[in-house]
Amino acid sequence: EAGVVQSPRYKIIEKKQPVAFWCNPISGHNTLYWYLQNLGQGPELLIRYENEEAVDDSQLPKDRFSAERLKGVDSTLKIQPAELGDSAVYLCASSLGGSNTEAFFGQGTRLTVV
Amino acid sequence: RKEVEQDPGPFNVPEGATVAFNCTYSNSASQSFFWYRQDCRKEPKLLMSVYSSGNEDGRFTAQLNRASQYISLLIRDSKLSDSATYLCVVNSGYSTLTFGKGTMLLVSP
C-alpha cells in the first residue's frame, strides 16, 4: 500500500515568487495535516483537515499561506509571496482520525527561498 | 511553558549503553502519546505508542505518568542504528498532534 505521497521533494525559488506543494494521503485517512519543520526543531502544525474541512488553521499565516482539500482526499499548500524565512521542510501527514491513531508522514518538500 | 518539552540533546552514548529520554506535557486533558523516530533528512516515523500501563517493544520501553504529565523512552543495549532524533508527540484532543523539539541520540562504536 502506498504511503503519503508529496511532491515536489525539493524546490528552490526566489523570494516574492509563489510556490505550491501537493500531498496525497493514505487511502481512507480522513485526517490530513500540514506541518512545517525547521532545522533542529520538531514539526509545527500549520493546518489540519478532517475530510475537506479545515478544523485547525490557527497557526497558518493566512496573509501568505493558503491550503485546500477540495474533495477530502489530496491537498495543496500554497505560499504567495514566499519570503526568505519560509525556507524549511513542509511535511504532510495523514491518519485515520480520533485520539488514539498515529499519523503517517510523507517524505516532505524541502523549500529553499533565495 | 511549552506544550511538549523534551530533554535537550544530543545524547552521546557508546554501543551497548542504556539511555533514557524524558518528555513533559502541559495539557492535562491529553489523551494519547507517541514516540517518533526521525533520521537525518528523513520524515518522522512512529516508533511506539505509549500506554498508561507502560509498554515494551524489544529493547524499547515507554512509560507514561499522567499525574506528573511525564513520558519516558528507555533504550537498552544501544545499537549504532539507533542514532536518530526521537520526537515526543502528544495528542491533546481529537487528532491534535503536538510535537516536542526532539532529542538527538548519537551511538558510537
PDB file of C-alpha atoms in Angstrom:
ATOM      1  CA  GLU A   1       0.000   0.000   0.000  1.00  0.00           C
ATOM      2  CA  ALA A   2       1.318   3.429  -0.901  1.00  0.00           C
ATOM      3  CA  GLY A   3       2.172   5.761   1.920  1.00  0.00           C
ATOM      4  CA  VAL A   4       1.695   9.515   1.996  1.00  0.00           C
ATOM      5  CA  VAL A   5       2.978  10.971  -1.256  1.00  0.00           C
ATOM      6  CA  GLN A   6       4.295  14.510  -1.521  1.00  0.00           C
ATOM      7  CA  SER A   7       5.657  16.472  -4.413  1.00  0.00           C
ATOM      8  CA  PRO A   8       7.957  18.042  -5.242  1.00  0.00           C
ATOM      9  CA  ARG A   9      10.732  16.708  -2.995  1.00  0.00           C
ATOM     10  CA  TYR A  10      12.809  19.842  -3.417  1.00  0.00           C
ATOM     11  CA  LYS A  11      12.015  23.356  -4.527  1.00  0.00           C
ATOM     12  CA  ILE A  12      14.224  26.408  -4.909  1.00  0.00           C
ATOM     13  CA  ILE A  13      12.543  29.722  -5.640  1.00  0.00           C
ATOM     14  CA  GLU A  14      13.355  33.386  -5.454  1.00  0.00           C
ATOM     15  CA  LYS A  15      11.726  35.476  -2.768  1.00  0.00           C
ATOM     16  CA  LYS A  16       8.390  37.011  -3.656  1.00  0.00           C
ATOM     17  CA  GLN A  17       7.605  34.133  -6.012  1.00  0.00           C
ATOM     18  CA  PRO A  18       4.662  31.768  -5.410  1.00  0.00           C
ATOM     19  CA  VAL A  19       5.103  28.082  -4.637  1.00  0.00           C
ATOM     20  CA  ALA A  20       2.746  25.152  -4.184  1.00  0.00           C
ATOM     21  CA  PHE A  21       3.116  21.759  -2.542  1.00  0.00           C
ATOM     22  CA  TRP A  22       0.945  18.727  -3.155  1.00  0.00           C
ATOM     23  CA  CYS A  23       0.051  15.839  -0.862  1.00  0.00           C
ATOM     24  CA  ASN A  24      -1.854  12.613  -1.411  1.00  0.00           C
ATOM     25  CA  PRO A  25      -2.659  10.911   1.912  1.00  0.00           C
ATOM     26  CA  ILE A  26      -3.015   7.208   2.616  1.00  0.00           C
ATOM     27  CA  SER A  27      -6.261   5.881   1.181  1.00  0.00           C
ATOM     28  CA  GLY A  28      -9.064   6.011   3.714  1.00  0.00           C
ATOM     29  CA  HIS A  29      -7.352   8.513   6.014  1.00  0.00           C
ATOM     30  CA  ASN A  30      -9.794  11.284   6.784  1.00  0.00           C
ATOM     31  CA  THR A  31      -7.366  13.453   8.733  1.00  0.00           C
ATOM     32  CA  LEU A  32      -4.660  15.328   6.854  1.00  0.00           C
ATOM     33  CA  TYR A  33      -2.004  17.571   8.384  1.00  0.00           C
ATOM     34  CA  TRP A  34       0.473  20.060   7.017  1.00  0.00           C
ATOM     35  CA  TYR A  35       3.482  20.638   9.253  1.00  0.00           C
ATOM     36  CA  LEU A  36       6.485  22.906   8.918  1.00  0.00           C
ATOM     37  CA  GLN A  37       9.856  21.767  10.246  1.00  0.00           C
ATOM     38  CA  ASN A  38      12.882  23.973  10.684  1.00  0.00           C
ATOM     39  CA  LEU A  39      16.347  22.562  11.259  1.00  0.00           C
ATOM     40  CA  GLY A  40      16.767  21.300  14.800  1.00  0.00           C
ATOM     41  CA  GLN A  41      13.099  21.735  15.638  1.00  0.00           C
ATOM     42  CA  GLY A  42      10.114  19.437  15.823  1.00  0.00           C
ATOM     43  CA  PRO A  43       7.308  19.650  13.266  1.00  0.00           C
ATOM     44  CA  GLU A  44       4.910  22.538  13.871  1.00  0.00           C
ATOM     45  CA  LEU A  45       1.314  22.287  12.751  1.00  0.00           C
ATOM     46  CA  LEU A  46       0.154  24.633  10.017  1.00  0.00           C
ATOM     47  CA  ILE A  47      -3.280  23.198   9.318  1.00  0.00           C
ATOM     48  CA  ARG A  48      -5.352  20.086   9.970  1.00  0.00           C
ATOM     49  CA  TYR A  49      -8.202  18.803   7.840  1.00  0.00           C
ATOM     50  CA  GLU A  50     -10.970  16.430   8.734  1.00  0.00           C
ATOM     51  CA  ASN A  51     -12.153  15.332   5.298  1.00  0.00           C
ATOM     52  CA  GLU A  52     -12.495  18.592   3.342  1.00  0.00           C
ATOM     53  CA  GLU A  53     -12.949  20.812   6.383  1.00  0.00           C
ATOM     54  CA  ALA A  54     -10.037  22.775   7.848  1.00  0.00           C
ATOM     55  CA  VAL A  55     -10.656  22.251  11.564  1.00  0.00           C
ATOM     56  CA  ASP A  56      -7.432  23.795  12.890  1.00  0.00           C
ATOM     57  CA  ASP A  57      -5.680  26.534  10.922  1.00  0.00           C
ATOM     58  CA  SER A  58      -4.805  28.761  13.848  1.00  0.00           C
ATOM     59  CA  GLN A  59      -1.058  28.564  13.116  1.00  0.00           C
ATOM     60  CA  LEU A  60      -1.340  29.148   9.372  1.00  0.00           C
ATOM     61  CA  PRO A  61      -0.024  32.608   8.363  1.00  0.00           C
ATOM     62  CA  LYS A  62      -3.062  33.483   6.339  1.00  0.00           C
ATOM     63  CA  ASP A  63      -1.597  36.609   4.787  1.00  0.00           C
ATOM     64  CA  ARG A  64       0.618  34.494   2.567  1.00  0.00           C
ATOM     65  CA  PHE A  65      -0.278  30.847   3.124  1.00  0.00           C
ATOM     66  CA  SER A  66      -3.351  29.035   1.858  1.00  0.00           C
ATOM     67  CA  ALA A  67      -4.402  25.417   1.668  1.00  0.00           C
ATOM     68  CA  GLU A  68      -7.200  23.392   0.193  1.00  0.00           C
ATOM     69  CA  ARG A  69      -8.508  19.859   0.244  1.00  0.00           C
ATOM     70  CA  LEU A  70     -11.452  20.188  -2.074  1.00  0.00           C
ATOM     71  CA  LYS A  71     -12.618  16.586  -2.353  1.00  0.00           C
ATOM     72  CA  GLY A  72     -11.401  15.454   1.030  1.00  0.00           C
ATOM     73  CA  VAL A  73      -8.534  13.466  -0.468  1.00  0.00           C
ATOM     74  CA  ASP A  74      -5.408  15.184  -1.762  1.00  0.00           C
ATOM     75  CA  SER A  75      -4.367  18.616  -0.624  1.00  0.00           C
ATOM     76  CA  THR A  76      -2.365  21.605  -1.807  1.00  0.00           C
ATOM     77  CA  LEU A  77      -0.463  24.114   0.316  1.00  0.00           C
ATOM     78  CA  LYS A  78       0.467  27.414  -1.294  1.00  0.00           C
ATOM     79  CA  ILE A  79       2.720  30.289  -0.319  1.00  0.00           C
ATOM     80  CA  GLN A  80       2.389  33.608  -2.110  1.00  0.00           C
ATOM     81  CA  PRO A  81       4.636  35.510  -1.971  1.00  0.00           C
ATOM     82  CA  ALA A  82       7.448  33.441  -0.453  1.00  0.00           C
ATOM     83  CA  GLU A  83       9.880  35.040   1.989  1.00  0.00           C
ATOM     84  CA  LEU A  84      13.414  34.019   2.928  1.00  0.00           C
ATOM     85  CA  GLY A  85      12.166  32.833   6.312  1.00  0.00           C
ATOM     86  CA  ASP A  86       9.844  30.307   4.665  1.00  0.00           C
ATOM     87  CA  SER A  87      12.820  28.077   3.864  1.00  0.00           C
ATOM     88  CA  ALA A  88      12.052  24.836   5.696  1.00  0.00           C
ATOM     89  CA  VAL A  89      10.736  21.328   5.186  1.00  0.00           C
ATOM     90  CA  TYR A  90       6.989  21.090   4.643  1.00  0.00           C
ATOM     91  CA  LEU A  91       5.627  17.773   5.826  1.00  0.00           C
ATOM     92  CA  CYS A  92       2.252  16.272   5.061  1.00  0.00           C
ATOM     93  CA  ALA A  93       0.806  13.566   7.278  1.00  0.00           C
ATOM     94  CA  SER A  94      -2.420  11.606   7.448  1.00  0.00           C
ATOM     95  CA  SER A  95      -4.241   9.469   9.963  1.00  0.00           C
ATOM     96  CA  LEU A  96      -7.488   7.609  10.405  1.00  0.00           C
ATOM     97  CA  GLY A  97      -8.502  10.260  12.928  1.00  0.00           C
ATOM     98  CA  GLY A  98      -9.518  10.041  16.532  1.00  0.00           C
ATOM     99  CA  SER A  99      -7.465  10.383  19.663  1.00  0.00           C
ATOM    100  CA  ASN A 100      -5.519   7.146  19.561  1.00  0.00           C
ATOM    101  CA  THR A 101      -4.358   6.837  15.987  1.00  0.00           C
ATOM    102  CA  GLU A 102      -0.873   7.674  14.859  1.00  0.00           C
ATOM    103  CA  ALA A 103      -0.026   9.900  11.918  1.00  0.00           C
ATOM    104  CA  PHE A 104       1.995   8.757   8.920  1.00  0.00           C
ATOM    105  CA  PHE A 105       4.258  11.240   7.185  1.00  0.00           C
ATOM    106  CA  GLY A 106       5.257  11.843   3.619  1.00  0.00           C
ATOM    107  CA  GLN A 107       8.899  12.462   2.731  1.00  0.00           C
ATOM    108  CA  GLY A 108       8.369  16.204   2.795  1.00  0.00           C
ATOM    109  CA  THR A 109       9.177  19.068   0.466  1.00  0.00           C
ATOM    110  CA  ARG A 110      12.392  20.918   1.198  1.00  0.00           C
ATOM    111  CA  LEU A 111      11.869  24.554   0.236  1.00  0.00           C
ATOM    112  CA  THR A 112      14.732  26.973  -0.227  1.00  0.00           C
ATOM    113  CA  VAL A 113      13.896  30.624  -0.816  1.00  0.00           C
ATOM    114  CA  VAL A 114      16.795  32.673  -2.177  1.00  0.00           C
TER     115      VAL A 114
ATOM    116  CA  ARG B   1       5.524  26.583  29.460  1.00  0.00           C
ATOM    117  CA  LYS B   2       5.670  24.879  26.082  1.00  0.00           C
ATOM    118  CA  GLU B   3       3.071  22.236  25.328  1.00  0.00           C
ATOM    119  CA  VAL B   4       5.605  19.448  24.894  1.00  0.00           C
ATOM    120  CA  GLU B   5       9.131  19.686  26.264  1.00  0.00           C
ATOM    121  CA  GLN B   6      11.946  17.234  25.796  1.00  0.00           C
ATOM    122  CA  ASP B   7      15.468  16.825  27.124  1.00  0.00           C
ATOM    123  CA  PRO B   8      17.816  18.944  25.026  1.00  0.00           C
ATOM    124  CA  GLY B   9      20.420  16.822  23.240  1.00  0.00           C
ATOM    125  CA  PRO B  10      22.491  15.481  21.908  1.00  0.00           C
ATOM    126  CA  PHE B  11      22.994  12.330  23.932  1.00  0.00           C
ATOM    127  CA  ASN B  12      26.314  10.661  23.086  1.00  0.00           C
ATOM    128  CA  VAL B  13      26.485   7.041  24.248  1.00  0.00           C
ATOM    129  CA  PRO B  14      28.634   4.011  23.423  1.00  0.00           C
ATOM    130  CA  GLU B  15      27.187   0.894  21.841  1.00  0.00           C
ATOM    131  CA  GLY B  16      25.507  -1.311  24.406  1.00  0.00           C
ATOM    132  CA  ALA B  17      24.604   1.531  26.738  1.00  0.00           C
ATOM    133  CA  THR B  18      21.162   2.184  28.170  1.00  0.00           C
ATOM    134  CA  VAL B  19      19.751   5.640  27.550  1.00  0.00           C
ATOM    135  CA  ALA B  20      16.531   7.315  28.659  1.00  0.00           C
ATOM    136  CA  PHE B  21      14.675  10.280  27.207  1.00  0.00           C
ATOM    137  CA  ASN B  22      12.166  12.334  29.112  1.00  0.00           C
ATOM    138  CA  CYS B  23       9.234  14.404  27.953  1.00  0.00           C
ATOM    139  CA  THR B  24       6.696  16.549  29.794  1.00  0.00           C
ATOM    140  CA  TYR B  25       3.422  17.922  28.507  1.00  0.00           C
ATOM    141  CA  SER B  26       1.319  20.812  29.736  1.00  0.00           C
ATOM    142  CA  ASN B  27      -2.224  19.835  28.737  1.00  0.00           C
ATOM    143  CA  SER B  28      -3.662  17.551  31.391  1.00  0.00           C
ATOM    144  CA  ALA B  29      -6.503  16.625  29.022  1.00  0.00           C
ATOM    145  CA  SER B  30      -4.078  14.979  26.588  1.00  0.00           C
ATOM    146  CA  GLN B  31      -5.346  11.604  25.548  1.00  0.00           C
ATOM    147  CA  SER B  32      -2.660   9.684  23.744  1.00  0.00           C
ATOM    148  CA  PHE B  33       1.078   9.733  23.419  1.00  0.00           C
ATOM    149  CA  PHE B  34       3.671   8.549  20.946  1.00  0.00           C
ATOM    150  CA  TRP B  35       7.384   8.389  20.328  1.00  0.00           C
ATOM    151  CA  TYR B  36       8.521   9.004  16.769  1.00  0.00           C
ATOM    152  CA  ARG B  37      11.972   8.495  15.335  1.00  0.00           C
ATOM    153  CA  GLN B  38      13.429  10.832  12.710  1.00  0.00           C
ATOM    154  CA  ASP B  39      16.603  10.067  10.802  1.00  0.00           C
ATOM    155  CA  CYS B  40      18.646  12.883   9.294  1.00  0.00           C
ATOM    156  CA  ARG B  41      16.822  14.448   6.324  1.00  0.00           C
ATOM    157  CA  LYS B  42      14.008  11.908   6.564  1.00  0.00           C
ATOM    158  CA  GLU B  43      10.408  12.093   7.710  1.00  0.00           C
ATOM    159  CA  PRO B  44       9.323  11.175  11.262  1.00  0.00           C
ATOM    160  CA  LYS B  45       8.230   7.559  11.687  1.00  0.00           C
ATOM    161  CA  LEU B  46       6.265   6.047  14.528  1.00  0.00           C
ATOM    162  CA  LEU B  47       8.471   4.172  16.979  1.00  0.00           C
ATOM    163  CA  MET B  48       5.828   3.271  19.515  1.00  0.00           C
ATOM    164  CA  SER B  49       2.631   4.369  21.153  1.00  0.00           C
ATOM    165  CA  VAL B  50       2.698   4.972  24.909  1.00  0.00           C
ATOM    166  CA  TYR B  51       0.048   3.354  27.057  1.00  0.00           C
ATOM    167  CA  SER B  52      -0.874   4.082  30.653  1.00  0.00           C
ATOM    168  CA  SER B  53       0.404   0.757  31.842  1.00  0.00           C
ATOM    169  CA  GLY B  54       3.715   1.192  30.077  1.00  0.00           C
ATOM    170  CA  ASN B  55       4.729  -0.873  27.113  1.00  0.00           C
ATOM    171  CA  GLU B  56       7.774  -2.599  25.764  1.00  0.00           C
ATOM    172  CA  ASP B  57       8.900  -3.460  22.257  1.00  0.00           C
ATOM    173  CA  GLY B  58      12.173  -5.341  22.211  1.00  0.00           C
ATOM    174  CA  ARG B  59      14.886  -3.019  23.501  1.00  0.00           C
ATOM    175  CA  PHE B  60      12.490  -0.081  23.789  1.00  0.00           C
ATOM    176  CA  THR B  61      10.309   0.680  26.801  1.00  0.00           C
ATOM    177  CA  ALA B  62       7.863   3.584  27.007  1.00  0.00           C
ATOM    178  CA  GLN B  63       6.186   4.774  30.173  1.00  0.00           C
ATOM    179  CA  LEU B  64       3.500   7.321  30.946  1.00  0.00           C
ATOM    180  CA  ASN B  65       2.831   9.068  34.226  1.00  0.00           C
ATOM    181  CA  ARG B  66      -0.402  11.036  33.865  1.00  0.00           C
ATOM    182  CA  ALA B  67      -0.240  12.509  37.363  1.00  0.00           C
ATOM    183  CA  SER B  68       3.138  14.090  36.620  1.00  0.00           C
ATOM    184  CA  GLN B  69       2.351  14.650  32.917  1.00  0.00           C
ATOM    185  CA  TYR B  70       5.540  12.862  32.030  1.00  0.00           C
ATOM    186  CA  ILE B  71       6.528  10.356  29.339  1.00  0.00           C
ATOM    187  CA  SER B  72       9.756   8.441  29.016  1.00  0.00           C
ATOM    188  CA  LEU B  73      11.522   6.265  26.475  1.00  0.00           C
ATOM    189  CA  LEU B  74      14.209   3.803  27.536  1.00  0.00           C
ATOM    190  CA  ILE B  75      16.538   2.195  25.019  1.00  0.00           C
ATOM    191  CA  ARG B  76      18.572  -0.759  26.220  1.00  0.00           C
ATOM    192  CA  ASP B  77      21.675  -2.196  24.540  1.00  0.00           C
ATOM    193  CA  SER B  78      22.021   0.751  22.160  1.00  0.00           C
ATOM    194  CA  LYS B  79      22.964  -0.011  18.558  1.00  0.00           C
ATOM    195  CA  LEU B  80      24.700   2.250  16.057  1.00  0.00           C
ATOM    196  CA  SER B  81      21.467   2.174  14.063  1.00  0.00           C
ATOM    197  CA  ASP B  82      19.599   3.782  16.979  1.00  0.00           C
ATOM    198  CA  SER B  83      21.323   7.076  16.176  1.00  0.00           C
ATOM    199  CA  ALA B  84      18.493   9.436  15.276  1.00  0.00           C
ATOM    200  CA  THR B  85      16.294  12.169  16.717  1.00  0.00           C
ATOM    201  CA  TYR B  86      13.493  10.980  18.984  1.00  0.00           C
ATOM    202  CA  LEU B  87      10.318  13.067  18.985  1.00  0.00           C
ATOM    203  CA  CYS B  88       7.780  13.036  21.790  1.00  0.00           C
ATOM    204  CA  VAL B  89       4.235  13.508  20.462  1.00  0.00           C
ATOM    205  CA  VAL B  90       1.083  14.304  22.405  1.00  0.00           C
ATOM    206  CA  ASN B  91      -2.481  14.119  21.173  1.00  0.00           C
ATOM    207  CA  SER B  92      -4.144  16.828  23.212  1.00  0.00           C
ATOM    208  CA  GLY B  93      -7.561  16.414  21.709  1.00  0.00           C
ATOM    209  CA  TYR B  94      -9.254  14.921  18.723  1.00  0.00           C
ATOM    210  CA  SER B  95      -6.364  14.328  16.290  1.00  0.00           C
ATOM    211  CA  THR B  96      -4.442  17.369  17.544  1.00  0.00           C
ATOM    212  CA  LEU B  97      -0.840  16.134  17.473  1.00  0.00           C
ATOM    213  CA  THR B  98       1.798  18.333  19.102  1.00  0.00           C
ATOM    214  CA  PHE B  99       5.486  17.517  18.723  1.00  0.00           C
ATOM    215  CA  GLY B 100       8.391  18.240  21.007  1.00  0.00           C
ATOM    216  CA  LYS B 101      11.627  19.614  19.592  1.00  0.00           C
ATOM    217  CA  GLY B 102      13.212  16.202  19.633  1.00  0.00           C
ATOM    218  CA  THR B 103      16.255  14.732  21.350  1.00  0.00           C
ATOM    219  CA  MET B 104      19.185  13.644  19.236  1.00  0.00           C
ATOM    220  CA  LEU B 105      20.889  10.366  20.067  1.00  0.00           C
ATOM    221  CA  LEU B 106      24.370   9.537  18.804  1.00  0.00           C
ATOM    222  CA  VAL B 107      25.569   5.991  19.423  1.00  0.00           C
ATOM    223  CA  SER B 108      29.281   5.488  18.875  1.00  0.00           C
ATOM    224  CA  PRO B 109      31.334   2.295  18.421  1.00  0.00           C
TER     225      PRO B 109
END
